[in-house]
CSV table of C-alpha atoms in Angstrom, one decimal:
chain,number,residue,atom,x,y,z
A,1,MET,CA,134.3,-112.6,-45.4
A,2,THR,CA,131.9,-112.2,-42.5
A,3,ASN,CA,128.5,-110.5,-42.8
A,4,ASN,CA,129.8,-107.6,-40.7
A,5,VAL,CA,132.6,-106.9,-43.1
A,6,ILE,CA,130.2,-107.1,-46.1
A,7,ARG,CA,127.9,-104.6,-44.4
A,8,LEU,CA,130.8,-102.3,-43.7
A,9,ILE,CA,131.8,-102.5,-47.3
A,10,LEU,CA,128.3,-101.6,-48.4
A,11,LEU,CA,128.1,-98.6,-46.1
A,12,VAL,CA,131.6,-97.3,-47.0
A,13,VAL,CA,130.8,-97.6,-50.8
A,14,CYS,CA,127.6,-95.7,-50.3
A,15,SER,CA,129.4,-93.0,-48.3
A,16,ILE,CA,132.2,-92.7,-50.8
A,17,THR,CA,129.9,-92.6,-53.8
A,18,PHE,CA,127.3,-90.2,-52.4
A,19,GLY,CA,129.2,-88.4,-49.6
A,20,ASN,CA,129.8,-85.4,-51.8
A,21,THR,CA,126.1,-84.5,-51.5
A,22,LEU,CA,126.8,-83.3,-48.0
A,23,PHE,CA,128.3,-80.1,-49.5
A,24,ASN,CA,125.5,-79.4,-51.9
A,25,HIS,CA,122.8,-76.8,-51.4
A,26,TYR,CA,119.0,-77.3,-51.8
A,27,ASN,CA,118.1,-78.0,-55.4
A,28,LEU,CA,115.1,-78.2,-57.8
A,29,ASP,CA,111.9,-79.0,-56.0
A,30,ASP,CA,113.6,-78.4,-52.6
A,31,GLU,CA,113.0,-74.7,-53.2
A,32,PHE,CA,109.2,-75.4,-53.3
A,33,VAL,CA,108.9,-78.1,-50.7
A,34,THR,CA,111.7,-77.9,-48.1
A,35,ARG,CA,113.3,-74.5,-48.1
A,36,ASN,CA,111.1,-71.7,-46.7
A,37,ASN,CA,108.0,-73.9,-46.7
A,38,ARG,CA,105.4,-72.3,-44.4
A,39,LEU,CA,104.3,-75.7,-43.2
A,40,THR,CA,107.7,-76.9,-42.1
A,41,ALA,CA,109.4,-73.7,-41.1
A,42,VAL,CA,110.7,-73.5,-37.6
A,43,ASP,CA,109.5,-69.9,-37.0
A,44,GLY,CA,106.1,-70.7,-38.6
A,45,ASN,CA,102.9,-71.1,-36.6
A,46,SER,CA,102.0,-74.4,-38.2
A,47,SER,CA,101.5,-77.6,-36.1
A,48,ILE,CA,102.5,-81.0,-37.2
A,49,PHE,CA,98.8,-82.0,-37.3
A,50,LYS,CA,98.1,-79.4,-40.0
A,51,LEU,CA,100.5,-81.2,-42.3
A,52,PHE,CA,98.0,-84.0,-42.7
A,53,THR,CA,95.3,-81.6,-44.1
A,54,GLU,CA,97.4,-79.6,-46.5
A,55,SER,CA,98.9,-80.2,-50.0
A,56,TYR,CA,102.6,-81.1,-50.3
A,57,SER,CA,103.3,-77.7,-51.8
A,58,LYS,CA,101.4,-74.7,-53.1
A,59,ASN,CA,103.0,-72.4,-55.6
A,60,GLY,CA,101.1,-69.8,-57.6
A,61,GLY,CA,97.7,-71.5,-57.2
A,62,ILE,CA,99.2,-74.9,-58.1
A,63,HIS,CA,98.9,-77.7,-55.5
A,64,TYR,CA,101.4,-80.5,-55.5
A,65,GLY,CA,99.9,-83.7,-54.2
A,66,TYR,CA,99.3,-85.0,-50.7
A,67,ARG,CA,102.4,-86.3,-48.9
A,68,PRO,CA,101.9,-85.8,-45.2
A,69,VAL,CA,104.7,-88.2,-44.1
A,70,THR,CA,107.3,-86.4,-46.2
A,71,LEU,CA,106.1,-83.0,-44.8
A,72,ALA,CA,106.2,-84.4,-41.2
A,73,THR,CA,109.8,-85.6,-41.6
A,74,PHE,CA,110.8,-82.2,-42.9
A,75,TYR,CA,108.9,-80.5,-40.1
A,76,LEU,CA,110.7,-82.6,-37.5
A,77,GLU,CA,114.1,-82.2,-39.2
A,78,HIS,CA,113.7,-78.4,-39.3
A,79,ASN,CA,112.5,-78.2,-35.8
A,80,ILE,CA,115.4,-80.3,-34.4
A,81,PHE,CA,118.3,-79.2,-36.6
A,82,GLY,CA,117.1,-76.0,-38.3
A,83,GLU,CA,116.7,-75.6,-42.1
A,84,THR,CA,120.1,-76.7,-43.4
A,85,PRO,CA,120.8,-78.7,-46.6
A,86,LYS,CA,123.8,-80.4,-45.0
A,87,VAL,CA,121.6,-82.1,-42.4
A,88,SER,CA,119.0,-83.1,-45.0
A,89,HIS,CA,121.6,-84.6,-47.2
A,90,ALA,CA,123.2,-86.5,-44.3
A,91,ILE,CA,119.8,-88.0,-43.3
A,92,ASN,CA,119.3,-89.0,-46.9
A,93,LEU,CA,122.7,-90.6,-47.0
A,94,ILE,CA,122.1,-92.6,-43.8
A,95,LEU,CA,118.7,-93.7,-45.1
A,96,TYR,CA,120.2,-94.8,-48.4
A,97,GLY,CA,122.9,-96.8,-46.7
A,98,LEU,CA,120.3,-98.5,-44.6
A,99,LEU,CA,118.3,-99.3,-47.7
A,100,ILE,CA,121.4,-100.9,-49.4
A,101,LEU,CA,121.9,-103.0,-46.3
A,102,LEU,CA,118.2,-104.1,-46.5
A,103,VAL,CA,118.6,-105.0,-50.2
A,104,TYR,CA,121.6,-107.2,-49.3
A,105,LEU,CA,119.8,-108.8,-46.4
A,106,PHE,CA,116.7,-109.4,-48.6
A,107,LEU,CA,118.9,-111.0,-51.3
A,108,LEU,CA,120.5,-113.2,-48.6
A,109,LYS,CA,117.0,-114.5,-47.6
A,110,LEU,CA,115.7,-114.8,-51.1
A,111,PHE,CA,118.8,-116.6,-52.6
A,112,LYS,CA,120.0,-118.8,-49.6
A,113,ASN,CA,122.1,-121.0,-51.8
A,114,THR,CA,123.9,-118.3,-53.7
A,115,ASN,CA,127.4,-117.2,-53.0
A,116,SER,CA,127.4,-114.1,-50.8
A,117,TYR,CA,130.0,-112.5,-53.0
A,118,ILE,CA,127.6,-112.5,-55.9
A,119,LEU,CA,124.9,-110.9,-53.6
A,120,LEU,CA,127.5,-108.4,-52.5
A,121,PHE,CA,128.2,-107.5,-56.1
A,122,VAL,CA,124.5,-107.1,-56.9
A,123,SER,CA,124.0,-104.9,-53.9
A,124,LEU,CA,127.0,-102.8,-54.8
A,125,LEU,CA,125.8,-102.5,-58.4
A,126,PHE,CA,122.4,-101.3,-57.1
A,127,ALA,CA,124.1,-98.9,-54.6
A,128,ILE,CA,126.2,-97.1,-57.2
A,129,HIS,CA,123.8,-97.3,-60.0
């Protein structure tokens, strides 16, 4: 089996396993961080530079950490696509698929003399676990 076929198998398994998330709504901490966040809102008056000086989230006087890169990605996502959970989940699915490909490629480099089917199995186990 060629490396392209193995990569396709990894991406298809990730899509089948987690593709159902595309139909989910925002959940748990998304309500505090992503949905209706004054820093990442499209109609807000916040600039992307302000994200690097603010807390991750503020709720009732409680401040949740400092994660400017996360806020910046939400800011860009909301300004390009609007505030929609479907797009957020699609981006996460794409990033997860790329991560699984990187895991497989890393294993190939690390274990050069190992059968690629074993590395495929390990990557698939990681992907669906």
